[in-house]
Short mmCIF file of C-alpha atoms in Angstrom, two decimals:
data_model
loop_
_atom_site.label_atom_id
_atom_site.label_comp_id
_atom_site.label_asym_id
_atom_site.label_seq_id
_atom_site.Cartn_x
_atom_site.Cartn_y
_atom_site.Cartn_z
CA UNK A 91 -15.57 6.53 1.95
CA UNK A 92 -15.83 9.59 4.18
CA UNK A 93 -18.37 12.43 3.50
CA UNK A 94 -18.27 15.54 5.65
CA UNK A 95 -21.57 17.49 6.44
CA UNK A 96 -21.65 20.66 5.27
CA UNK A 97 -22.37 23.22 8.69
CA UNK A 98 -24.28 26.38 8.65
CA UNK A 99 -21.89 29.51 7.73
CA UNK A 100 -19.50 30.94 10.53
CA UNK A 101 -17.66 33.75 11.28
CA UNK A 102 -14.57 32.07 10.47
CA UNK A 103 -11.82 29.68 11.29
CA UNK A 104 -9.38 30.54 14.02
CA UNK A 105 -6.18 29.17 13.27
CA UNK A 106 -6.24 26.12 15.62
CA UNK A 107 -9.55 24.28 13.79
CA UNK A 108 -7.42 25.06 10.33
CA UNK A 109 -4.32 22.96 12.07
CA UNK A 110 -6.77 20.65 13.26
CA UNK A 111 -8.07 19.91 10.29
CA UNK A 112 -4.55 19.96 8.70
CA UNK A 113 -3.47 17.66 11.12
CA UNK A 114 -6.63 14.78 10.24
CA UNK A 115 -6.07 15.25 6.41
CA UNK A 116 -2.53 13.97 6.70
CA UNK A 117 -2.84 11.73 9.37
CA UNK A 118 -5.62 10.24 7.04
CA UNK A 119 -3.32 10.42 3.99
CA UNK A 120 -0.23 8.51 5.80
CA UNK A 121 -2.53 6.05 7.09
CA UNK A 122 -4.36 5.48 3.39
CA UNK A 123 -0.89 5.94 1.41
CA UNK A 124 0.63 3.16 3.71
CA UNK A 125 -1.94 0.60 3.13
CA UNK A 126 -2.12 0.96 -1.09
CA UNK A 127 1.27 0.08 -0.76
CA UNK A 128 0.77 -3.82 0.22
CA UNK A 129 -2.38 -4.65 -2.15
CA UNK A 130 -6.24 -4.52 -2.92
CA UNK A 131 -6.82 -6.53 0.55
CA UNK A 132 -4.45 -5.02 3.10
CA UNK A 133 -5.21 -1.62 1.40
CA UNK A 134 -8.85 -1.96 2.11
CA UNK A 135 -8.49 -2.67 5.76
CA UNK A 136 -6.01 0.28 5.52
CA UNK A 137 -8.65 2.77 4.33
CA UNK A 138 -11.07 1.03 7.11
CA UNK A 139 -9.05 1.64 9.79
CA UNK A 140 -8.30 4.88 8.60
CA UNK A 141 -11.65 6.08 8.71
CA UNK A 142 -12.34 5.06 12.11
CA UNK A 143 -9.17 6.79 13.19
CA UNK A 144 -10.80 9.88 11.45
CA UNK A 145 -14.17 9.86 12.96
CA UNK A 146 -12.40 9.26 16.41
CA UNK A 147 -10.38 12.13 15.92
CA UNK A 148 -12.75 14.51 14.33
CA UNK A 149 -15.37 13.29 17.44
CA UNK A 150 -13.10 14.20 20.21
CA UNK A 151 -11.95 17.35 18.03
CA UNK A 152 -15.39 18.73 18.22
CA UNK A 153 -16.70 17.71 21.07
CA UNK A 154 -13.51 19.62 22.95
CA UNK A 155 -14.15 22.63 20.21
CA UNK A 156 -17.71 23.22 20.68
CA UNK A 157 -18.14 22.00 24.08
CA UNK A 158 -21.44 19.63 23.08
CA UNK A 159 -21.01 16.26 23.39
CA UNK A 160 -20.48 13.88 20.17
CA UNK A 161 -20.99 10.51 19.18
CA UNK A 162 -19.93 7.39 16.84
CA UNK A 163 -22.31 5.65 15.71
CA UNK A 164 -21.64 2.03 13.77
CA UNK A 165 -25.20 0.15 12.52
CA UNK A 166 -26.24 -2.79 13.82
CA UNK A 167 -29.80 -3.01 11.83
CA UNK A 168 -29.33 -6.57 10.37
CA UNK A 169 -32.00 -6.48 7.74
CA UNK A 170 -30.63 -2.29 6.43
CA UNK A 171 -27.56 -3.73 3.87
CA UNK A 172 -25.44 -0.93 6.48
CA UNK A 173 -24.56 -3.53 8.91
CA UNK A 174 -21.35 -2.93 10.57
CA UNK A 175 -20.12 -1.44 7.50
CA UNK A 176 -21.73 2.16 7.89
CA UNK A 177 -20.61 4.72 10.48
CA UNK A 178 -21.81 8.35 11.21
CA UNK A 179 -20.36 10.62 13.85
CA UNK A 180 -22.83 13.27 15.27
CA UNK A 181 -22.86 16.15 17.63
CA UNK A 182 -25.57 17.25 20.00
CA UNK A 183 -27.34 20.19 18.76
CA UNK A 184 -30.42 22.10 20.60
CA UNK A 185 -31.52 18.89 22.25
CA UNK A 186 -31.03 16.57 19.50
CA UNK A 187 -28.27 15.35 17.51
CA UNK A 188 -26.78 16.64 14.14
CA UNK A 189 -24.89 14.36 11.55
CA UNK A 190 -21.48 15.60 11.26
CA UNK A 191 -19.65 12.95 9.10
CA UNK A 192 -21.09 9.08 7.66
CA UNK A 193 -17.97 6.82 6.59
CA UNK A 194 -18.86 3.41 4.00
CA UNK A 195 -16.12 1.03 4.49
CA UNK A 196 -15.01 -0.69 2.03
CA UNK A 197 -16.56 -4.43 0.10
CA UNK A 198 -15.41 -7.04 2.44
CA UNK A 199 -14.67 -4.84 5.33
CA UNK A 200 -16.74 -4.49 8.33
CA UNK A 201 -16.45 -3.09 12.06
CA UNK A 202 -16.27 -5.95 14.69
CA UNK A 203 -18.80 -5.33 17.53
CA UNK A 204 -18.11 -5.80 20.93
CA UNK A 205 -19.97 -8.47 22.95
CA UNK A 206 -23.34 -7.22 22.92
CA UNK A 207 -26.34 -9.18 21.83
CA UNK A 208 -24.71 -10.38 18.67
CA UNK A 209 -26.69 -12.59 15.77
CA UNK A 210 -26.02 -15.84 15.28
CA UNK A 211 -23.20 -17.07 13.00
CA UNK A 212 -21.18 -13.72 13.13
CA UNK A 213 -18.29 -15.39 13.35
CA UNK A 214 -16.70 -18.51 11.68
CA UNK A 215 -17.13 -21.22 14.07
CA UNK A 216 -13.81 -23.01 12.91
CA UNK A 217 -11.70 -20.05 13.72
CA UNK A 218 -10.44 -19.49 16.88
CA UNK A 219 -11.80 -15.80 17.54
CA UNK A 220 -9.13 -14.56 20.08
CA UNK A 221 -6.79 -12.04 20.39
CA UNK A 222 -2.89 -12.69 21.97
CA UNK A 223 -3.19 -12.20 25.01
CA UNK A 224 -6.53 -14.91 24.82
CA UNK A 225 -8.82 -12.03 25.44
CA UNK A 226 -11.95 -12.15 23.31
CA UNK A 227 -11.65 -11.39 19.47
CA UNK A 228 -13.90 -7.65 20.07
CA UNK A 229 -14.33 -4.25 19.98
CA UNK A 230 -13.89 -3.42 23.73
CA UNK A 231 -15.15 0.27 23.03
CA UNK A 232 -18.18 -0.93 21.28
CA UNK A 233 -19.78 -3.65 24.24
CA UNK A 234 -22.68 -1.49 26.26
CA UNK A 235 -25.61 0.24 25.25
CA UNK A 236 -27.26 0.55 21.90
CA UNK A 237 -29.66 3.08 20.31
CA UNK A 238 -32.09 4.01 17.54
CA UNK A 239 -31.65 6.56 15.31
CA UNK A 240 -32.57 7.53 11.47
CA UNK A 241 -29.19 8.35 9.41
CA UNK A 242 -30.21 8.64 5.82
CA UNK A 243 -33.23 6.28 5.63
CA UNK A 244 -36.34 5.67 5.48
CA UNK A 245 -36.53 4.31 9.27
CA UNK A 246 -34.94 4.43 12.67
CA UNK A 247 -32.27 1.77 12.61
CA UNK A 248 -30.56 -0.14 15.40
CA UNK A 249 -26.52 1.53 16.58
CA UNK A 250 -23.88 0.55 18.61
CA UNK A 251 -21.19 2.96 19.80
CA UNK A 252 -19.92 5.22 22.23
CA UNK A 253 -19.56 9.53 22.48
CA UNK A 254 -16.98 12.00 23.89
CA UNK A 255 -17.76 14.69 26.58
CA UNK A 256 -16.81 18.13 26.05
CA UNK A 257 -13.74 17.39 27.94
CA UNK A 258 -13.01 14.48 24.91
CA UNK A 259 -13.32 11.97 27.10
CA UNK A 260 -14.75 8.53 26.20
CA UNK A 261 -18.51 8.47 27.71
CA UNK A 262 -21.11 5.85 26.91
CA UNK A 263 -24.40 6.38 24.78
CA UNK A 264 -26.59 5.55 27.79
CA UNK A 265 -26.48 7.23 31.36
CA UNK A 266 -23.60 4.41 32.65
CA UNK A 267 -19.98 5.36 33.87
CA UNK A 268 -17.53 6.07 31.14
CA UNK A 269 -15.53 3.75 29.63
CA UNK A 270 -12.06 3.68 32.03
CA UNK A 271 -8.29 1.71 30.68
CA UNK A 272 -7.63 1.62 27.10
CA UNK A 273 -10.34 0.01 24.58
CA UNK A 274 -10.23 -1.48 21.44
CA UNK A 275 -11.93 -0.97 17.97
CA UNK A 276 -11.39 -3.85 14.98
CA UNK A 277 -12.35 -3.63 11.60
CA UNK A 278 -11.63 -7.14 9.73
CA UNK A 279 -12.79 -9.20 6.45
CA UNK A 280 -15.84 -10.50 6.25
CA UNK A 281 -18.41 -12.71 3.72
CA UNK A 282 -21.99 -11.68 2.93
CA UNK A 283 -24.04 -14.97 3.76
CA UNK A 284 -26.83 -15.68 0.96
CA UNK A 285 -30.24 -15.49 3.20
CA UNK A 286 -31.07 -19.46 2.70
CA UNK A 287 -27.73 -20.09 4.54
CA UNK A 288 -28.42 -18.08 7.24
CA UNK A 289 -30.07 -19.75 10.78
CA UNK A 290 -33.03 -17.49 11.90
CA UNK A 291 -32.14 -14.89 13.12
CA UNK A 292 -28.31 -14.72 11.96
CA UNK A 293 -26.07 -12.54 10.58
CA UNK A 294 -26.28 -11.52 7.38
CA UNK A 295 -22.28 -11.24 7.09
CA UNK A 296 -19.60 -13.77 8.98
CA UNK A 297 -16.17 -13.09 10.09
CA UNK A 298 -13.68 -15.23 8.49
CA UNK A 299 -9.96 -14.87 9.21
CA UNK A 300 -8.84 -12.99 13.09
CA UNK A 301 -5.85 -12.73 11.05
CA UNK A 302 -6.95 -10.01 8.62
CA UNK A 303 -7.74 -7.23 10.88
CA UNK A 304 -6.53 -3.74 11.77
CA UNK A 305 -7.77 -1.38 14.58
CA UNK A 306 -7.33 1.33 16.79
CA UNK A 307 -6.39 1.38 20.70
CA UNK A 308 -8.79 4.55 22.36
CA UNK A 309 -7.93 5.70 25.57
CA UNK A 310 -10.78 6.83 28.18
CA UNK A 311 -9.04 10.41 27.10
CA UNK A 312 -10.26 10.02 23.63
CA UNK A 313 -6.73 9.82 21.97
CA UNK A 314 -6.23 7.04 19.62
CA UNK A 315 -3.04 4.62 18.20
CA UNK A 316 -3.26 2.45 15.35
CA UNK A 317 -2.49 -0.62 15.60
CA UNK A 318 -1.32 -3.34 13.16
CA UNK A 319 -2.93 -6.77 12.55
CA UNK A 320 -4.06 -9.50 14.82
CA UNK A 321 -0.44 -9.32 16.88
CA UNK A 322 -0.93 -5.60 17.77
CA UNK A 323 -4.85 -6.24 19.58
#
């Protein structure tokens, strides 16, 4: 689920934010409307990828619109019950950053990190985790830098993710080159491990079938194409 952040009043709307927000509302609805179509399952990684594709969108939108830089955030606090299921997309703001949108994906579905640092037992050990083309079973856009911030809790929490420029152009969280090529982001099914099963240290969720996933394909422009299952990574 999706909730926008409601901004301090404005003069107004010019005509090209009302298409562009025209233009995410039914790319949204296509996306969602497509996925209820196939079942409870399929649907849900439906409505997870389209909420990625959404926060991409609406990140690169701003960024470009405002000229301030944004960024997607995805949690990576283990212990916060947010892990890898919880997103928020922020812009920068007088020298600090302002929550724009937070997305909750759905039961069962989570964002697959890239390879960076990653808790034990994230992903079913008798699966092979690997896309087509034998690259490895990640999201590309998400392997780099990570940071702490404090999205509705108590606490600063631990994020992965990446930011546009005010050109929309991919750009990392730290002070490292931007991403360059075309990058990946995967959302895919996923159990919650009880806490005695866990090793120290481990996940508190694992990956269980490469074969239920969906994602999205992010050029270093910003611009984004869905892409279907495990054959289309």
């Amino acid at each position: 689920m999706i909730r926008l952040r409601r901004q301090r009043p404005a003069a107004g709307f010019s005509l090209l934010e009302l298409l562009v927000v025209v233009a995410l509302i039914a790319g949204l609805a296509a996306v969602l409307l497509g996925g209820f179509r196939r079942g409870d399952r399929a649907a849900d990684l439906h409505a997870g990828q389209a909420a990625l594709s959404h926060l991409v969108a609406l990140g690169r939108t701003r960024a470009v619109a405002t000229g301030a830089d944004t960024r997607l955030l995805v949690n990576f606090e283990t212990e916060s019950g947010r892990f890898l299921r919880f997103a928020v997309l922020q812009g920068e703001r007088g020298g600090g950053w302002e929550t724009l949108a937070t997305a909750t994906f759905p039961d069962g579905i989570y964002v697959v990190p890239g390879n960076t640092d990653l808790p034990a037992g994230l992903f079913a050990p008798e699966r092979a985790w690997t896309k087509p083309d034998g690259g490895d079973f990640r999201s590309a856009l998400l392997t780099g830098e990570m940071t702490t911030a404090t999205v509705d809790a108590a606490r600063a929490e631990t994020w992965i993710g990446f930011g546009f420029s005010s050109l929309g152009n991919l750009k990392r969280l730290g002070l490292g080159p931007p991403p360059t090529g075309d990058r990946d982001l995967i959302v895919a099914t996923a159990r919650i491990v009880p806490p005695p099963q866990r090793a120290p240290g481990g996940a508190p969720i694992q990956f269980d079938n490469p074969v239920a996933a969906r994602g999205l394909r992010v050029s270093a422009y910003g611009l984004a194409v869905p892409l279907g299952g495990r054959e289309g990574l």
